[in-house]
Coordinates of C-alpha atoms in Angstrom, one line a residue:
X907 CA 36.8 -30.9 208.5
X908 CA 39.8 -31.2 206.2
X909 CA 40.6 -33.8 203.5
X910 CA 43.1 -36.5 204.6
X911 CA 46.6 -35.9 203.7
X912 CA 49.1 -38.8 203.4
X913 CA 52.8 -38.0 203.6
X914 CA 54.8 -40.9 202.4
X915 CA 58.5 -42.0 201.8
X916 CA 59.7 -39.8 204.9
X917 CA 61.9 -40.1 207.7
X918 CA 59.6 -39.7 210.8
X919 CA 61.0 -38.4 214.0
X920 CA 59.3 -40.3 216.8
X921 CA 59.9 -40.2 220.5
X922 CA 62.9 -42.5 220.5
X923 CA 63.7 -43.4 217.0
X924 CA 63.7 -42.1 213.4
X925 CA 61.5 -44.4 211.3
X926 CA 61.1 -44.4 207.4
X927 CA 57.3 -44.4 206.8
X928 CA 54.3 -42.4 206.1
X929 CA 51.8 -40.4 208.1
X930 CA 48.1 -39.5 207.4
X931 CA 46.6 -36.3 208.6
X932 CA 42.7 -36.0 208.9
X933 CA 40.4 -33.5 210.6
X934 CA 43.3 -31.7 212.0
X935 CA 44.8 -34.6 213.7
X936 CA 47.3 -37.4 213.0
X937 CA 45.3 -40.3 212.0
X938 CA 47.8 -43.0 211.2
X939 CA 51.5 -43.7 211.3
X940 CA 53.0 -46.6 209.2
X941 CA 56.3 -48.1 208.6
X942 CA 57.5 -48.5 205.0
X943 CA 58.9 -46.7 201.9
X944 CA 56.0 -47.2 199.7
X945 CA 54.0 -44.3 198.4
X946 CA 50.2 -45.0 198.1
X947 CA 48.2 -43.4 195.2
X948 CA 47.4 -39.8 195.9
X949 CA 50.1 -39.5 198.7
X950 CA 52.7 -36.9 198.8
X951 CA 56.2 -38.3 198.1
X952 CA 58.4 -36.6 200.6
X953 CA 61.5 -38.0 199.0
X954 CA 63.1 -39.1 202.2
X955 CA 62.9 -35.7 203.9
X956 CA 62.3 -35.5 207.6
X957 CA 58.7 -35.3 209.0
X958 CA 58.6 -33.9 212.7
X959 CA 56.2 -32.0 214.9
X960 CA 55.9 -28.3 214.4
X961 CA 58.4 -26.3 216.5
X962 CA 57.1 -24.9 219.8
X963 CA 58.7 -21.3 220.6
X964 CA 58.6 -20.1 224.2
X965 CA 60.6 -16.9 224.1
X966 CA 61.1 -14.9 221.1
X967 CA 61.6 -11.1 220.8
X968 CA 60.8 -11.2 217.1
X969 CA 57.3 -9.4 217.2
X970 CA 59.0 -6.5 219.0
X971 CA 61.4 -6.3 216.2
X972 CA 58.7 -6.1 213.7
X973 CA 56.6 -3.4 215.5
X974 CA 59.9 -1.2 215.9
X975 CA 62.1 -2.1 212.9
X976 CA 64.3 0.9 213.7
X977 CA 64.7 3.0 217.0
X978 CA 61.7 5.5 217.2
X979 CA 59.9 3.9 214.2
X980 CA 56.5 2.5 215.3
X981 CA 55.4 0.2 212.4
X982 CA 51.5 -0.4 211.8
X983 CA 50.9 -3.3 214.4
X984 CA 48.6 -5.2 212.3
X985 CA 51.0 -5.3 209.5
X986 CA 53.9 -6.2 212.0
X987 CA 51.8 -9.0 213.5
X988 CA 51.1 -10.6 210.1
X989 CA 54.7 -10.3 209.0
X990 CA 55.9 -12.0 212.2
X991 CA 53.4 -14.7 211.9
X992 CA 54.5 -15.3 208.3
X993 CA 58.1 -15.4 209.1
X994 CA 57.5 -17.9 212.1
X995 CA 55.4 -20.1 209.8
X996 CA 58.2 -20.7 207.1
X997 CA 60.7 -21.3 209.9
X998 CA 58.5 -24.2 211.1
X999 CA 57.2 -22.7 214.2
X1000 CA 53.6 -23.6 214.7
X1001 CA 53.2 -22.6 218.3
X1002 CA 54.6 -19.4 219.6
X1003 CA 54.5 -17.6 222.9
X1004 CA 55.0 -14.1 221.9
X1005 CA 57.0 -12.4 224.4
X1006 CA 56.1 -8.8 225.3
X1007 CA 57.4 -6.6 228.1
X1008 CA 55.1 -5.4 230.8
X1009 CA 56.5 -2.8 233.2
X1010 CA 57.5 0.6 231.9
X1011 CA 59.6 3.6 232.8
X1012 CA 57.2 6.7 232.5
X1013 CA 59.4 9.3 234.5
X1014 CA 62.0 9.4 231.8
X1015 CA 60.9 9.2 228.1
X1016 CA 64.7 8.8 227.0
X1017 CA 64.7 5.4 228.8
X1018 CA 62.9 3.9 225.7
X1019 CA 60.5 1.8 228.0
X1020 CA 57.0 2.9 227.1
X1021 CA 54.0 0.9 227.8
X1022 CA 52.8 -1.1 224.7
X1023 CA 52.1 -4.8 225.7
X1024 CA 48.2 -4.4 226.5
X1025 CA 47.3 -2.7 223.1
X1026 CA 49.6 -5.2 221.1
X1027 CA 48.0 -8.3 222.7
X1028 CA 44.4 -6.9 222.0
X1029 CA 45.4 -6.4 218.4
X1030 CA 47.1 -9.8 218.1
X1031 CA 44.0 -11.6 219.6
X1032 CA 41.7 -9.7 217.2
X1033 CA 43.5 -11.1 214.3
X1034 CA 43.6 -14.6 215.7
X1035 CA 39.9 -14.4 216.3
X1036 CA 39.5 -13.2 212.6
X1037 CA 41.4 -16.3 211.3
X1038 CA 44.2 -14.1 209.9
X1039 CA 47.0 -15.9 211.5
X1040 CA 48.6 -19.0 210.1
X1041 CA 49.9 -20.5 213.4
X1042 CA 48.9 -20.6 217.1
X1043 CA 49.7 -17.6 219.0
X1044 CA 49.8 -17.5 222.9
X1045 CA 51.2 -14.7 225.1
X1046 CA 54.4 -14.7 227.2
X1047 CA 54.5 -11.7 229.5
X1048 CA 58.1 -10.6 230.4
X1049 CA 57.7 -8.9 233.7
X1050 CA 60.3 -6.3 234.3
X1051 CA 60.8 -5.8 237.9
X1052 CA 63.1 -2.8 237.3
X1053 CA 60.2 -0.8 236.1
X1054 CA 57.7 1.8 237.6
X1055 CA 54.3 0.5 236.4
X1056 CA 54.5 -3.5 236.4
X1057 CA 51.6 -3.9 238.8
X1058 CA 49.2 -1.7 236.9
X1059 CA 50.1 -3.3 233.7
X1060 CA 49.7 -6.8 234.8
X1061 CA 46.4 -5.9 236.3
X1062 CA 45.1 -5.1 232.7
X1063 CA 45.4 -8.9 231.8
X1064 CA 43.0 -11.7 232.6
X1065 CA 42.2 -15.3 231.8
X1066 CA 40.9 -14.4 228.4
X1067 CA 44.1 -13.1 227.1
X1068 CA 46.0 -16.3 226.3
X1069 CA 48.7 -15.7 228.7
X1070 CA 50.5 -19.0 229.1
X1071 CA 53.9 -17.8 230.3
X1072 CA 55.1 -15.2 232.6
X1073 CA 58.8 -14.6 233.2
X1074 CA 60.5 -12.7 236.1
X1075 CA 63.0 -10.2 234.3
X1076 CA 65.5 -8.5 236.6
X1077 CA 67.9 -6.5 234.4
X1078 CA 69.7 -4.8 237.4
X1079 CA 73.1 -3.8 236.2
X1080 CA 75.9 -5.8 237.5
X1081 CA 74.1 -9.1 238.0
X1082 CA 72.5 -12.0 236.1
X1083 CA 72.8 -11.4 232.2
X1084 CA 75.0 -8.3 232.6
X1085 CA 77.4 -9.1 235.5
X1086 CA 79.9 -7.4 233.3
X1087 CA 79.1 -3.8 233.1
X1088 CA 81.3 -3.5 229.9
X1089 CA 79.1 -5.9 228.1
X1090 CA 76.0 -3.9 229.4
X1091 CA 77.5 -0.7 228.2
X1092 CA 78.2 -2.1 224.7
X1093 CA 74.6 -3.5 224.5
X1094 CA 72.7 -0.6 225.9
X1095 CA 74.8 2.2 224.2
X1096 CA 74.7 0.4 220.8
X1097 CA 71.0 -0.3 220.9
X1098 CA 69.8 3.1 222.3
X1099 CA 72.7 5.4 221.4
X1100 CA 73.3 6.5 225.0
X1101 CA 76.4 8.6 225.9
X1102 CA 78.6 7.9 228.9
X1103 CA 76.4 10.2 230.9
X1104 CA 73.3 8.5 229.7
X1105 CA 74.7 5.1 230.4
X1106 CA 75.6 6.1 234.0
X1107 CA 72.0 7.5 234.5
X1108 CA 70.6 4.2 233.2
X1109 CA 72.6 2.1 235.6
X1110 CA 71.7 4.4 238.5
X1111 CA 67.9 4.4 237.6
X1112 CA 67.8 0.5 237.2
X1113 CA 69.5 -0.1 240.5
X1114 CA 67.3 2.3 242.3
X1115 CA 64.1 0.8 240.8
X1116 CA 65.1 -2.7 241.9
X1117 CA 66.1 -1.5 245.4
X1118 CA 62.8 0.3 245.6
X1119 CA 60.2 -2.0 244.0
X1120 CA 62.0 -5.3 243.0
X1121 CA 60.5 -7.3 245.8
X1122 CA 56.8 -6.1 245.4
X1123 CA 57.1 -6.4 241.7
X1124 CA 58.4 -10.0 242.0
X1125 CA 55.5 -10.9 244.3
X1126 CA 52.9 -9.3 241.8
X1127 CA 54.2 -11.2 238.9
X1128 CA 54.1 -14.5 240.7
X1129 CA 50.5 -13.7 241.9
X1130 CA 49.5 -12.6 238.3
X1131 CA 50.7 -15.9 236.9
X1132 CA 48.6 -17.9 239.4
X1133 CA 45.5 -15.6 238.6
X1134 CA 45.9 -16.3 234.9
X1135 CA 46.9 -20.0 235.2
X1136 CA 50.2 -19.1 233.5
X1137 CA 53.5 -21.1 233.8
X1138 CA 56.1 -19.1 235.7
X1139 CA 59.8 -18.6 234.4
X1140 CA 62.9 -17.1 235.9
X1141 CA 65.3 -15.3 233.7
X1142 CA 69.2 -15.3 233.6
X1143 CA 69.7 -17.2 237.0
X1144 CA 73.4 -17.1 237.8
X1145 CA 74.0 -18.6 241.3
X1146 CA 72.5 -21.8 243.2
X1147 CA 70.9 -19.2 245.6
X1148 CA 68.8 -17.5 242.8
X1149 CA 67.7 -20.9 241.6
X1150 CA 66.6 -21.7 245.1
X1151 CA 64.6 -18.6 245.3
X1152 CA 63.2 -19.3 241.9
X1153 CA 62.0 -22.9 243.2
X1154 CA 60.4 -21.3 246.2
X1155 CA 58.4 -19.2 243.9
X1156 CA 57.0 -22.2 242.0
X1157 CA 59.1 -21.4 238.9
X1158 CA 59.1 -24.3 236.4
X1159 CA 61.3 -22.9 233.7
X1160 CA 64.6 -21.2 233.8
X1161 CA 65.3 -19.0 230.8
X1162 CA 69.0 -18.7 229.7
X1163 CA 70.9 -19.6 233.1
X1164 CA 74.3 -17.9 232.7
X1165 CA 76.4 -20.4 234.6
X1166 CA 76.8 -24.1 235.0
X1167 CA 76.3 -23.6 238.7
X1168 CA 72.8 -22.3 238.0
X1169 CA 72.0 -24.9 235.4
X1170 CA 73.0 -27.7 237.7
X1171 CA 70.8 -26.2 240.5
X1172 CA 67.9 -26.0 238.1
X1173 CA 68.4 -29.7 237.4
X1174 CA 68.4 -30.6 241.0
X1175 CA 65.3 -28.5 241.7
X1176 CA 63.3 -30.0 238.8
X1177 CA 63.4 -26.8 236.8
X1178 CA 63.7 -27.0 233.0
X1179 CA 66.5 -25.3 231.4
X1180 CA 66.0 -23.1 228.2
X1181 CA 68.8 -22.0 226.1
X1182 CA 69.1 -19.8 223.0
X1183 CA 69.4 -21.3 219.6
X1184 CA 71.7 -18.3 218.6
X1185 CA 74.1 -19.3 221.5
X1186 CA 74.2 -22.8 220.2
X1187 CA 74.9 -21.9 216.7
X1188 CA 77.4 -19.0 217.2
X1189 CA 79.3 -21.2 219.7
X1190 CA 78.7 -19.1 222.6
X1191 CA 76.8 -16.3 224.5
X1192 CA 77.0 -12.8 223.1
X1193 CA 76.9 -11.5 226.8
X1194 CA 79.9 -13.7 227.8
X1195 CA 77.8 -16.2 229.7
X1196 CA 77.9 -20.0 229.6
X1197 CA 77.7 -21.7 226.1
X1198 CA 74.6 -23.6 225.3
X1199 CA 76.7 -26.3 223.9
X1200 CA 78.6 -26.7 227.2
X1201 CA 75.3 -27.3 229.0
X1202 CA 74.2 -29.8 226.3
X1203 CA 77.4 -31.8 226.9
X1204 CA 76.8 -31.7 230.6
X1205 CA 73.3 -33.0 230.3
X1206 CA 71.8 -29.6 231.5
X1207 CA 69.8 -28.5 228.6
X1208 CA 66.1 -29.2 228.2
X1209 CA 64.6 -26.7 225.8
X1210 CA 65.9 -24.5 223.0
X1211 CA 64.4 -21.0 222.1
X1212 CA 65.1 -18.9 219.0
X1213 CA 65.3 -16.0 221.1
X1214 CA 66.0 -13.3 218.4
X1215 CA 66.5 -15.4 215.4
X1216 CA 63.4 -17.5 214.4
X1217 CA 65.3 -19.4 211.7
X1218 CA 67.9 -20.5 214.1
X1219 CA 65.5 -22.7 216.1
X1220 CA 65.4 -25.7 213.6
X1221 CA 69.0 -25.3 212.8
X1222 CA 70.1 -25.4 216.5
X1223 CA 67.8 -28.5 217.0
X1224 CA 69.8 -30.4 214.3
X1225 CA 73.1 -29.2 215.5
X1226 CA 72.2 -30.5 219.0
X1227 CA 71.3 -33.8 217.4
X1228 CA 74.9 -33.9 216.3
X1229 CA 76.2 -33.0 219.8
X1230 CA 74.1 -35.8 221.4
X1231 CA 74.3 -38.2 218.5
X1232 CA 70.5 -38.5 219.1
X1233 CA 68.1 -36.7 216.7
X1234 CA 64.9 -37.6 218.4
X1235 CA 66.3 -36.3 221.8
X1236 CA 67.3 -33.1 220.2
X1237 CA 64.1 -32.5 218.4
X1238 CA 62.3 -33.0 221.6
X1239 CA 63.9 -29.9 222.9
X1240 CA 62.0 -27.8 220.4
X1241 CA 58.7 -29.8 220.3
X1242 CA 57.7 -32.2 223.1
X1243 CA 59.7 -30.6 226.0
X1244 CA 58.3 -27.1 225.6
X1245 CA 54.8 -28.5 225.1
X1246 CA 55.2 -30.5 228.2
X1247 CA 56.6 -27.6 230.1
X1248 CA 53.6 -25.3 229.3
X1249 CA 50.9 -27.9 229.7
X1250 CA 50.1 -28.3 225.9
X1251 CA 49.2 -31.8 226.0
X1252 CA 47.7 -32.0 222.4
X1253 CA 51.0 -31.5 220.4
X1254 CA 54.8 -31.7 220.3
X1255 CA 55.0 -35.3 219.3
X1256 CA 54.2 -37.6 216.3
X1257 CA 51.5 -39.7 217.8
X1258 CA 47.8 -40.7 216.6
X1259 CA 45.3 -38.3 218.0
X1260 CA 47.5 -35.4 218.5
X1261 CA 47.2 -32.1 216.6
X1262 CA 48.5 -32.3 212.9
X1263 CA 51.1 -29.6 213.4
X1264 CA 53.8 -31.0 211.2
X1265 CA 56.9 -29.7 209.3
X1266 CA 58.9 -31.2 206.4
X1267 CA 62.5 -30.7 206.7
X1268 CA 65.1 -31.1 203.9
X1269 CA 68.5 -32.2 205.2
X1270 CA 70.4 -32.7 201.9
X1271 CA 72.2 -29.2 202.1
X1272 CA 74.5 -28.1 204.6
X1273 CA 71.9 -26.7 206.9
X1274 CA 68.3 -28.2 207.5
X1275 CA 65.6 -26.3 205.5
X1276 CA 61.9 -26.1 206.3
X1277 CA 60.1 -26.8 203.1
X1278 CA 56.5 -27.2 204.2
X1279 CA 54.4 -26.4 207.4
X1280 CA 51.0 -28.0 208.2
X1281 CA 48.8 -26.5 211.2
X1282 CA 46.0 -28.7 212.4
X1283 CA 46.3 -30.6 209.1
X1284 CA 46.2 -27.6 206.7
X1285 CA 49.3 -26.6 204.9
X1286 CA 50.1 -22.9 205.6
X1287 CA 53.5 -22.7 204.2

């Protein structure tokens, strides 16, 4: 039980409009929404700031960055999880699907593809059970089909592991995200310090793994999603044919399609399109793929993800509001739409009876700034 909190004199982002009013939070839920500029006794005067649902993040690599802040550095995992949780909290993210890779390369330690997900999930769930985390953490397993151990790693997870999302990741060189091998060379060599010979070995190994195990790994990931009740996502679809395959597998989300062709095919197949906030803010893809703004203007963008910059999610949502000239629609891409896509029916909108996951955003400066975060009615930042 929590004491009621009234947030007044605010601009509330509702489903189809922005209303000047106040909102009361009680017992972890939204208890009342009222129109008007008055500030009742004991209420928090928000000074005209925006109140909106907490952000829902479906794909972030941020936790991996915290556990390995430098190549070869393994930071204490409990400290890394807590730092990651704190960073997301101040960025206005109240529900996160922490992305972790499953599927490793064990025959070559220089590949930097060691197993880690099972242990990290156990550590995260222990911290969650202990009440040490400020926001709601769920698990997103990134199933690498170009790996050697995917099936065994998936078998280590069950229905008690909070796995809500499984994505099919096919990083075979020369297709999908890295159709351009020069872009792949720059990325892999820059991240892992590979030589030309090392890069050539990487390309050959990945292509060999895909040819040998790609199909069986894809089938195993689809089966695992069914077994755990997780939503299934594709990754980096490029062609209409790839989208057609995704639809046949029961995929409901398409992460970062690389072309308008693929995004259009997703729309026709009823698959929600996720694009990266960094792509929108920077004005294009760092891999040379389709720009998120281009898909937005073509009405082919449904959900935004912070990807690798947590602070970018709120900034991209407001930027999208300017592109569409429709702030409620843009805010839905980081709240209601990801909630709906992953079956979270208790959050994502400002409505009486829903979870009081709320953020206050100041918009007087050049960029929107999250200045307060409530999770289940409790202020956590």
